[in-house]
Coordinates of C-alpha atoms in Angstrom, one line a residue:
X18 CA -70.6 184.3 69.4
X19 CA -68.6 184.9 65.6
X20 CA -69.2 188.6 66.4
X21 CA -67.5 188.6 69.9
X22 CA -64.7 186.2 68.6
X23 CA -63.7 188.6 65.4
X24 CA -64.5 191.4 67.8
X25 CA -62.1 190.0 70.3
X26 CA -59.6 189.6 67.4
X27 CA -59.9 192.6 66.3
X28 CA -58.8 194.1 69.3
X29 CA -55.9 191.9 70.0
X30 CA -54.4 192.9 67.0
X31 CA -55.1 196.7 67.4
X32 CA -53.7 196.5 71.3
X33 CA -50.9 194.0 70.1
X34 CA -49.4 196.6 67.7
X35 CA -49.5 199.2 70.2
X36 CA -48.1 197.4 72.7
X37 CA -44.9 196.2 70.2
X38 CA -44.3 200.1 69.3
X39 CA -43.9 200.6 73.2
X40 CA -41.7 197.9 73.3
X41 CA -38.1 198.5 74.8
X42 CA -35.3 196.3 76.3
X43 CA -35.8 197.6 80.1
X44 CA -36.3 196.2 83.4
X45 CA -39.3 194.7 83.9
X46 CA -41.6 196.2 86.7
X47 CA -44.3 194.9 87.3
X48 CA -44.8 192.8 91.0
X49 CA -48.3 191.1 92.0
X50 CA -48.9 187.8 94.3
X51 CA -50.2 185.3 92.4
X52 CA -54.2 185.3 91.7
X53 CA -53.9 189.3 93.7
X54 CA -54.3 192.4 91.8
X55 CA -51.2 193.4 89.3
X56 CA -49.8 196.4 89.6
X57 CA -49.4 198.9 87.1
X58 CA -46.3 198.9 84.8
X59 CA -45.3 200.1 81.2
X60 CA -46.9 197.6 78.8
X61 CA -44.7 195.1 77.0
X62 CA -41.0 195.3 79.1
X63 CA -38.7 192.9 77.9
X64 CA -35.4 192.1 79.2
X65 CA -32.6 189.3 78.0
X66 CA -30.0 188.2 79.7
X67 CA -26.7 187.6 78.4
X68 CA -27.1 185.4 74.9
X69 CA -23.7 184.5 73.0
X70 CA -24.3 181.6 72.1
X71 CA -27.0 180.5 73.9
X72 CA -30.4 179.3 72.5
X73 CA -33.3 182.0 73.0
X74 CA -36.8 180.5 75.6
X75 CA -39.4 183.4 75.2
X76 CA -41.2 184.0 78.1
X77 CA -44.7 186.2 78.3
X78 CA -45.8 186.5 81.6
X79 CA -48.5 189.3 83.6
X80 CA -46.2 189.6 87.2
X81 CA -42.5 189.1 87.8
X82 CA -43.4 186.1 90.2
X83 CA -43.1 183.3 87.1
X84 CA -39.8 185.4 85.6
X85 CA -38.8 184.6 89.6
X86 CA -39.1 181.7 89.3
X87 CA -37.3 180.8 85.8
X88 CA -34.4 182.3 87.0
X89 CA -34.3 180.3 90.1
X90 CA -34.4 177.3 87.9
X91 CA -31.3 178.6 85.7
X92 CA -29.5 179.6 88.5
X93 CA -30.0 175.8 90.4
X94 CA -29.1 174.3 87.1
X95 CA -26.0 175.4 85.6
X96 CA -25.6 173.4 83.0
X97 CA -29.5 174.6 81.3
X98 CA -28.1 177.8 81.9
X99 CA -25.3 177.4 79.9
X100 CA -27.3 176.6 76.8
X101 CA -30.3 178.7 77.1
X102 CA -31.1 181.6 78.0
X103 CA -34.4 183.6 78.7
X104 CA -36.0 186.6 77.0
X105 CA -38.8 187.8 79.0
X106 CA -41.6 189.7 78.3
X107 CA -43.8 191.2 81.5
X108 CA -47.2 192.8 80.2
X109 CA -49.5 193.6 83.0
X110 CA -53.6 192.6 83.0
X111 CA -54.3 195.9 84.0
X112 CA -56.2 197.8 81.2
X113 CA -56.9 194.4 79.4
X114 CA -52.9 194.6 77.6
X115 CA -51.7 191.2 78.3
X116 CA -53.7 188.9 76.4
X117 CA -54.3 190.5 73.4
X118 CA -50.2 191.0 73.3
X119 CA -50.0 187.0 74.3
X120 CA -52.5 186.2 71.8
X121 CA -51.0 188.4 68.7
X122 CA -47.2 186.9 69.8
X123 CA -48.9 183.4 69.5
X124 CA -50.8 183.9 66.4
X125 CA -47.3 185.4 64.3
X126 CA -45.5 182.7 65.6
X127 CA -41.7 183.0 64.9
X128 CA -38.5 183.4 66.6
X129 CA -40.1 186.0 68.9
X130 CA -43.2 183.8 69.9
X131 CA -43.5 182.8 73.5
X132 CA -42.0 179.8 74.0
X133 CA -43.5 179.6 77.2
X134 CA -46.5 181.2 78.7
X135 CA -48.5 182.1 81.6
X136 CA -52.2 182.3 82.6
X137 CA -54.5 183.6 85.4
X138 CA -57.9 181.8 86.5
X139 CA -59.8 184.7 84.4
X140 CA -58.5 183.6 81.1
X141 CA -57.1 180.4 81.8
X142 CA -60.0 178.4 79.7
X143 CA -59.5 180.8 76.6
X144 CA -56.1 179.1 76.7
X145 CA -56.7 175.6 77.6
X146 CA -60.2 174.7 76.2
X147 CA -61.2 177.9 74.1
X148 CA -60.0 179.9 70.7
X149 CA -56.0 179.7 71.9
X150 CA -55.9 176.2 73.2
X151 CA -54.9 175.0 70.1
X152 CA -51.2 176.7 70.6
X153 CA -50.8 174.8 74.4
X154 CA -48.6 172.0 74.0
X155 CA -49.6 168.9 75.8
X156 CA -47.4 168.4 79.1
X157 CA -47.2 164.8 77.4
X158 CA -45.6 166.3 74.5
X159 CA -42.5 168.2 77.0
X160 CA -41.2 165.1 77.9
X161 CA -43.1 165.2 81.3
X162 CA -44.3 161.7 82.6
X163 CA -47.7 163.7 83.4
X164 CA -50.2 161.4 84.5
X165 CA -47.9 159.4 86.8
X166 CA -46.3 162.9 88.1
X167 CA -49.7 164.6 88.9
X168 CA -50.6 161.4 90.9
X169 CA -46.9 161.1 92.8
X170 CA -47.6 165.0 93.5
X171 CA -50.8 164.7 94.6
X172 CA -51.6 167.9 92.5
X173 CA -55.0 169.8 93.1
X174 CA -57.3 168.3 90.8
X175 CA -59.2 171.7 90.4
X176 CA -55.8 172.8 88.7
X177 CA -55.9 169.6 86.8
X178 CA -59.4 170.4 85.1
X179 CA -58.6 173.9 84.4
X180 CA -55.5 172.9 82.7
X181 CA -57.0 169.8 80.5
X182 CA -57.8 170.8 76.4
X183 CA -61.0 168.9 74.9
X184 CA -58.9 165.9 73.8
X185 CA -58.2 165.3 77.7
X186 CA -54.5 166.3 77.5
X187 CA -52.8 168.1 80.4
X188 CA -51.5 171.6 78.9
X189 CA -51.3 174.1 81.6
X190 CA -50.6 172.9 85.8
X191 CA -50.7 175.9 88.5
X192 CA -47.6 176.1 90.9
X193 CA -49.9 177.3 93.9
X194 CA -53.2 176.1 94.9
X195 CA -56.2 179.0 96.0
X196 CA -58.8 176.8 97.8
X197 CA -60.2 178.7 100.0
X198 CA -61.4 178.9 103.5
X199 CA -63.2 181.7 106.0
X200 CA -60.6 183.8 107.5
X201 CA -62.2 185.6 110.4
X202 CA -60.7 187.7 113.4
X203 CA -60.0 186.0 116.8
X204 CA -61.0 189.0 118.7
X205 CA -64.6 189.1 117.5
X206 CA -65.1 185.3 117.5
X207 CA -64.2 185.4 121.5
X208 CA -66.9 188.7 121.9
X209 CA -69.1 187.0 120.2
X210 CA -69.4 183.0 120.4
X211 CA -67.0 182.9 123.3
X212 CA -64.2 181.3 121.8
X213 CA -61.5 181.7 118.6
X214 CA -61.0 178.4 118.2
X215 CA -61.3 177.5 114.5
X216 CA -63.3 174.0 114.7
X217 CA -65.9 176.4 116.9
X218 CA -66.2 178.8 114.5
X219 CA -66.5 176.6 111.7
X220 CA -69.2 175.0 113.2
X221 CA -71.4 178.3 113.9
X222 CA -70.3 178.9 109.9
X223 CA -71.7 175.9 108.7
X224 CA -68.8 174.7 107.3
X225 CA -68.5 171.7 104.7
X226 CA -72.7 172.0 104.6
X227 CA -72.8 173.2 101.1
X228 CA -75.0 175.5 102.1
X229 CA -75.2 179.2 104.0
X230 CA -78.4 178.6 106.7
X231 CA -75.9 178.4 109.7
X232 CA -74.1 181.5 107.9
X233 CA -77.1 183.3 107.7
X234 CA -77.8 182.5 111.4
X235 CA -74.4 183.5 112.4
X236 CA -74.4 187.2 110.5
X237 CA -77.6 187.8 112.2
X238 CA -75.6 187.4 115.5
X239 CA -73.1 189.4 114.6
X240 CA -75.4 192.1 113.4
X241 CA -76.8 192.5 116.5
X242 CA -73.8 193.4 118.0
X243 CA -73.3 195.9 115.4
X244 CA -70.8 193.8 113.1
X245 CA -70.8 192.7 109.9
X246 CA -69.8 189.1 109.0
X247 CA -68.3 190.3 105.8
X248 CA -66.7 193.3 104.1
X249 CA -68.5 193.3 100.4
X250 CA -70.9 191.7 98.2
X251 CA -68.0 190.1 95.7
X252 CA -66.5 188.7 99.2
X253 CA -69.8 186.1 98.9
X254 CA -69.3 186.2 94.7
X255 CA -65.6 184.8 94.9
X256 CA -67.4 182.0 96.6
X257 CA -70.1 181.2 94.7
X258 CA -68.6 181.4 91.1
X259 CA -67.1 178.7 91.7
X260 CA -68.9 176.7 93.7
X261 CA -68.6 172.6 93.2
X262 CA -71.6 171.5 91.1
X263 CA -72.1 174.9 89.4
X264 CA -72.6 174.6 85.5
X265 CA -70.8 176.7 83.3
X266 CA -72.8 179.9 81.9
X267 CA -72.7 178.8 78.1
X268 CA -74.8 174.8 77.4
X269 CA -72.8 172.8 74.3
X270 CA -75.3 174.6 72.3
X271 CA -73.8 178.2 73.2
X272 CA -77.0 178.6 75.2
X273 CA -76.8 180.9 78.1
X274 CA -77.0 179.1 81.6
X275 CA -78.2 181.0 84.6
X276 CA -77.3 177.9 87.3
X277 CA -79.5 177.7 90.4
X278 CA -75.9 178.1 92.3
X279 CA -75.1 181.3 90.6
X280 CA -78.7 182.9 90.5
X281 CA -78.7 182.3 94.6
X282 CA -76.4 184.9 94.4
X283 CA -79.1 187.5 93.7
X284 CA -80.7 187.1 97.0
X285 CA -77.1 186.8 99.0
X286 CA -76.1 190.1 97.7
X287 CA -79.9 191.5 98.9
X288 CA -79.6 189.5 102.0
X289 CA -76.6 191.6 103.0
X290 CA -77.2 194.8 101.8
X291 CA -80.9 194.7 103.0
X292 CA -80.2 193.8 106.7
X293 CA -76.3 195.0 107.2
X294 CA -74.6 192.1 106.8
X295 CA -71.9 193.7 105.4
X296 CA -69.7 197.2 104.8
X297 CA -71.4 197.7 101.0
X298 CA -67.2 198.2 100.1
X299 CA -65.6 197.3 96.8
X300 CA -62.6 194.6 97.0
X301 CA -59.5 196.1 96.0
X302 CA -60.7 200.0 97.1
X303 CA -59.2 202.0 100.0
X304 CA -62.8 200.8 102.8
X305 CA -62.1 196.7 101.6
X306 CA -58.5 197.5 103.2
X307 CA -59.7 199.8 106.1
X308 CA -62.0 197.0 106.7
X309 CA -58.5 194.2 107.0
X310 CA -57.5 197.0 109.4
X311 CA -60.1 197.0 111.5
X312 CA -61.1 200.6 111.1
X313 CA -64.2 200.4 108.5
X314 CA -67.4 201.8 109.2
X315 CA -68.2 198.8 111.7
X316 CA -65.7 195.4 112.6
X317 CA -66.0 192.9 110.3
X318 CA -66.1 188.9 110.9
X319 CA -64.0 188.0 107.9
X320 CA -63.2 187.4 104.6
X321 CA -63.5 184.4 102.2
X322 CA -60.4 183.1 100.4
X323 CA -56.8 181.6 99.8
X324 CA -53.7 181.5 101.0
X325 CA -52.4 184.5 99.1
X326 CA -55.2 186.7 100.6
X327 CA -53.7 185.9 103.9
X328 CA -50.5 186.7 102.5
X329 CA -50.5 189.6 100.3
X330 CA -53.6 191.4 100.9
X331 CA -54.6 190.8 104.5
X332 CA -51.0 191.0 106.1
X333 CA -49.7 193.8 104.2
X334 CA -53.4 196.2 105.0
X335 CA -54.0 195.2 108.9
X336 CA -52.5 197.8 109.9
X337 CA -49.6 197.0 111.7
X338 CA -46.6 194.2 111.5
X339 CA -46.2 192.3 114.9
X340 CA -49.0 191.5 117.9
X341 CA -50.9 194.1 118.7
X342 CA -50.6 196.6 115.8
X343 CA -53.6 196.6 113.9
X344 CA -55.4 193.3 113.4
X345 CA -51.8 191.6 112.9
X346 CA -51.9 188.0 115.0
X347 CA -55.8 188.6 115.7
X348 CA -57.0 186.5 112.7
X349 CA -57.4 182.8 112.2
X350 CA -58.7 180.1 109.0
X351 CA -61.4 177.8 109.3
X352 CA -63.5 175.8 106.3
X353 CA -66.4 177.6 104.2
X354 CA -69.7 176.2 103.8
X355 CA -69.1 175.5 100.3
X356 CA -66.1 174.7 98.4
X357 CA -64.4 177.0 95.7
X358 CA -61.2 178.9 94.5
X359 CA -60.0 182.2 93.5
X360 CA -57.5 182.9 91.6
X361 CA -54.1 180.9 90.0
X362 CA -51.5 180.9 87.8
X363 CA -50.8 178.5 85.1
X364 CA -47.9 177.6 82.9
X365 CA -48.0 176.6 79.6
X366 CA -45.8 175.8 76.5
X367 CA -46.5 176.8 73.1
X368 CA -47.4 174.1 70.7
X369 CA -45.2 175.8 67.5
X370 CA -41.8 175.9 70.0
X371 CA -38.7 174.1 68.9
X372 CA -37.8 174.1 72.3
X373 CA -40.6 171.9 74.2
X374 CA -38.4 169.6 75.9
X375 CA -36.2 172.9 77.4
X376 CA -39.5 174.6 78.5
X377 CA -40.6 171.2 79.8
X378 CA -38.0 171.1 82.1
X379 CA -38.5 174.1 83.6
X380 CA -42.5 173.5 83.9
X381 CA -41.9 170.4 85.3
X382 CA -39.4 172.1 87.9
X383 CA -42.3 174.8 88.7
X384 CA -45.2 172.4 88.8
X385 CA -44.0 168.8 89.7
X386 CA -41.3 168.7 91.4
X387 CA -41.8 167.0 95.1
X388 CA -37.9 167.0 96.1
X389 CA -36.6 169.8 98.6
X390 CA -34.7 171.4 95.7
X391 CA -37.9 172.1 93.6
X392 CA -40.1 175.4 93.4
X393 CA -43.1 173.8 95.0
X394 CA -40.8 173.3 98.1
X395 CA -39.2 176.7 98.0
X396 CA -43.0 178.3 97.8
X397 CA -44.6 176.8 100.4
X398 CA -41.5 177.1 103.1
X399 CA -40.9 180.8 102.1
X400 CA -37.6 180.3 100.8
X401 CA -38.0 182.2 97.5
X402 CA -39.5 186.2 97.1
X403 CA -40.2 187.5 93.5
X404 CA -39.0 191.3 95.7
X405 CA -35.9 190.1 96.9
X406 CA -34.9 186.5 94.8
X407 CA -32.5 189.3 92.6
X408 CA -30.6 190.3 96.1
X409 CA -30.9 186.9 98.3
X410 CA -31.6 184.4 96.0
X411 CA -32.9 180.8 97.8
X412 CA -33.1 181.6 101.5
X413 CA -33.3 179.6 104.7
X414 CA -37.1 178.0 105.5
X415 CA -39.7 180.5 106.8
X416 CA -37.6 184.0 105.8
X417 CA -40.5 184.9 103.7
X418 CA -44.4 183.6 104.2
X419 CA -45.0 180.1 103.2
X420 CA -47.6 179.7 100.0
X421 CA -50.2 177.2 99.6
X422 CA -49.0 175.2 96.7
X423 CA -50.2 172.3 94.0
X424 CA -48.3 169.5 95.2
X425 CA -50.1 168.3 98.6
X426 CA -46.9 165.9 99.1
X427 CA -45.0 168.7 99.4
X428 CA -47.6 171.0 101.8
X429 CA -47.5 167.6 104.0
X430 CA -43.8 168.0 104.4
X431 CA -44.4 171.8 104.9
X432 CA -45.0 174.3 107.8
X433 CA -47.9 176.9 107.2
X434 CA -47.1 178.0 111.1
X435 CA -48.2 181.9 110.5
X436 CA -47.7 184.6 113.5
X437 CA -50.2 186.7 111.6
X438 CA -52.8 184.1 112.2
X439 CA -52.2 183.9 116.0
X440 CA -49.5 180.6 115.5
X441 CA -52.3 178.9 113.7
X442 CA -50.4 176.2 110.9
X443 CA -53.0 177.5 108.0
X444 CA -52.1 174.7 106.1
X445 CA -54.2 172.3 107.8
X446 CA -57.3 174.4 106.8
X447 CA -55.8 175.5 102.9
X448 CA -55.0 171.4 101.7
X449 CA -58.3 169.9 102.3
X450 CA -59.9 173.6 100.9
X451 CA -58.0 172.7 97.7
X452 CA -60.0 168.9 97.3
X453 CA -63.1 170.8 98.0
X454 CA -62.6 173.0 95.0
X455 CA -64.1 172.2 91.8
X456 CA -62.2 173.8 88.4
X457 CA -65.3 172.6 86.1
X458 CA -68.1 174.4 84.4
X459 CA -66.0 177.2 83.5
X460 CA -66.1 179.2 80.1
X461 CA -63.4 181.2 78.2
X462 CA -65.7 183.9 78.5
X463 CA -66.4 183.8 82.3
X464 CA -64.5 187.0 82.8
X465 CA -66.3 189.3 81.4
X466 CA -70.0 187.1 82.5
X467 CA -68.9 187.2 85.9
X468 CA -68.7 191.1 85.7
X469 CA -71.6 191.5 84.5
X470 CA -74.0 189.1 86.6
X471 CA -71.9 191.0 89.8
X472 CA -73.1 194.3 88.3
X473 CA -76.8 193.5 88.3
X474 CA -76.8 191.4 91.5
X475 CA -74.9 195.3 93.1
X476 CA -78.3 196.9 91.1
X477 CA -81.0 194.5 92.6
X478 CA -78.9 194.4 96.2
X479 CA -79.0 198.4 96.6
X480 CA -82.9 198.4 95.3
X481 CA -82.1 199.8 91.2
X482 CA -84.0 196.8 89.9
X483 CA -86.2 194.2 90.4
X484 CA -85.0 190.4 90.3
X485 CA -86.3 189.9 87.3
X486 CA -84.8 193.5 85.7
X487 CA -81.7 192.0 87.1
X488 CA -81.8 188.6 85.2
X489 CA -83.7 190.2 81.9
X490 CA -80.9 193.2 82.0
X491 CA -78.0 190.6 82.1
X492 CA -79.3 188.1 79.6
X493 CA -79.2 190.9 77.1
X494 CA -76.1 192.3 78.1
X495 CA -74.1 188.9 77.5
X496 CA -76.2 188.0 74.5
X497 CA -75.2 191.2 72.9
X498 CA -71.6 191.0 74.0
X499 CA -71.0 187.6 73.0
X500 CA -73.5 187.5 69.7
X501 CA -75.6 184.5 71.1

């Protein structure tokens, strides 16, 4: 493990430095929904606003959407605004840039260290629980009320867990929740089992069983009508990483863990390649989207995830915008058999600011806030757009799609009413997904475990190696990689 960590070090510093000679005082532009792919942009934009006189918050961030989101806040509270102002500094995850950036920014420390931060499901535990959690300043700390807030907000204890350091203090809360459900097409489900209805189909899915027998029954249906219930193997993955009751991958002992949950997924991934269960794509490529639009080598079922799948990655590839282009309107939400999440966002402030109780009040704005006026409200009543907040600021309830978000007081007093779904309010389906979700047994090393265990589970699904090549090939891997 010491030879992955000064490894890991190593390279933060190298890719820090290069990333602070690239650095210039431009627009940011960089735009990704929250837990979805980011998009490509020069590493390390910065911008500031206007700063006579005004005290400095440092903001690192990987997408626009939390920069969004600040500004809202400064421009709904005039008199913050009037004493701070933000520098923000918008480093994409693509090509691994925006943690080793974060992590050599926290490490100088400074008047250019982030003040506050922000960090995705992959690496979330590096920051909360791992070798950086030691720089996350306890919500406690911000002036936030956090144990009494959480439980007023009703926040996603997943979220909770992910965000709690080893001395059980609350350092990091998500602004949008990514339980997730089965989102299947309405068209197929009616061919097929005679009806769309969702409480039907979640049925014939085996929903809530915590297991996949009625799955399995159902994709041998649909097989025989030439369709596959799902587009890829890492469809099943995103579902089983995380599934409640998994162990994490490293014991106390920094033993490696193969759980009985996560080595299933060995025989899911055969179980789908072997008898056609699915399209054999690769999420995020060009045949995962033909797939959305219903023109992949065969119709699929569905697709397992959250409400920003529906949102920003479903919508925008079904190839059409209104009923009856593409799949648009023809899809609908029910429960999975098993519980889990996929992706997040998290907010944190850095232990070594001298402006905790400023950031505090913006965190607690993003992450607590129950009222009508706060961010969690905005989200999920699609008032607010990272693409268009510069142009329109706060709009009127339901311009933009409405987010699943942390605070299930404020999803109760919300409308998740989607046209894309066929009318179906996915709400109903996306706030008891987020109490099935379990945010334990993670490591700060999961992102690049998970890779590899999906790699040899693709080898031993497509016939490359046997079970056991699969298991001995990935034990050695990780073992080398993290110097167990």
């Amino acid at each position: 493990m010491k030879k992955f960590v000064a490894g890991m070090l190593s390279f933060c510093m190298m890719a820090a430095l290069a990333t602070a000679c690239s650095t210039t005082e431009t627009d940011a532009t960089t735009a990704a929904p929250a837990g979805g792919e980011t998009t490509a942009a020069p590493a390390g934009d910065e911008t500031t606003e206007d700063t006579s006189g005004k005290e400095i918050i440092n903001l690192y961030a990987f997408t626009e959407e939390v920069p969004t989101m600040v500004q809202a806040f400064l421009d709904s509270h005039p008199d913050f605004a009037a004493q701070y102002a933000i520098n923000k500094t918008v480093i994409p995850t693509t090509d691994q840039a925006y943690q080793p950036a974060l992590d050599q920014a926290l490490i100088n420390g400074g008047e250019d260290a982030p003040d506050m931060y922000v960090c995705e499901e992959a690496f979330i535990i590096k920051y909360t629980q791992g070798d950086m959690a030691s720089y996350a300043a306890p919500y406690e700390d911000l002036g936030i009320d956090v144990e009494n807030e959480i439980a007023a907000a009703q926040i996603a204890q997943y979220t909770v867990d992910a965000g709690t350091n080893p001395d059980g203090k609350v350092v990091a809360l998500g602004y949008q929740t990514t339980g997730g459900a089965f989102i299947y097409r309405r068209s197929i489900a009616t061919e097929v089992f005679g009806t769309d209805d969702p409480d039907t189909i979640a049925t014939q899915i085996g929903a809530g069983s915590n297991n996949w027998d009625a799955f399995w029954d159902t994709a041998a249906t649909l097989a025989s009508n030439n369709i596959a219930i799902v587009s890829s193997i890492g469809d099943m993955w995103n579902v089983v990483k995380h599934q409640p009751g998994t162990s994490a991958w490293l014991t106390d002992d920094e033993q490696l863990n193969i759980d009985p949950n996560r080595e299933s997924f060995l025989d899911i991934a055969k179980n789908l390649i072997d008898n056609g269960y699915c399209n054999d794509t690769t999420a995020w490529q060009d045949a995962w989207f033909a797939d959305m639009a219903g023109v992949g080598d065969k119709p699929v079922f569905g697709f397992f995830g959250p409400a920003w799948l529906v949102n920003y990655t479903l919508a925008p590839n079904c190839g059409g915008s209104a009923e009856g282009e593409g799949t648009y309107g023809d899809w609908a939400v029910c429960p999975s058999p098993v519980g889990f999440f996929w992706g997040g966002s998290w907010v944190l402030c850095n232990a070594n600011s001298d402006k905790k109780e400023a950031v505090g009040q913006i965190i607690e704005w993003i992450t607590l806030d129950t009222s009508t006026t706060g961010l969690q409200y905005y989200w999920a009543n699609g008032m607010l757009s990272t693409d268009n907040y510069a142009t329109d600021g706060i709009m009127p309830e339901g311009t933009y799609t409405s987010d699943s978000v942390a605070s299930a007081v404020v999803m109760d007093m919300s409308d998740g009413t989607s046209a894309f779904l066929g009318g179906q309010n996915m709400f109903e389906v996306f706030v008891p997904a987020n109490s099935y979700a379990s945010g334990e047994g993670m490591t700060q090393y999961d992102e690049n475990i998970n890779a590899e265990w999906q790699n040899q589970a693709g080898y031993y699904a497509h016939g490359e190696v046997t079970r056991d090549e699969a298991i001995e090939n990935f034990t050695n891997n990780v073992t080398d990689l993290l110097g167990l």
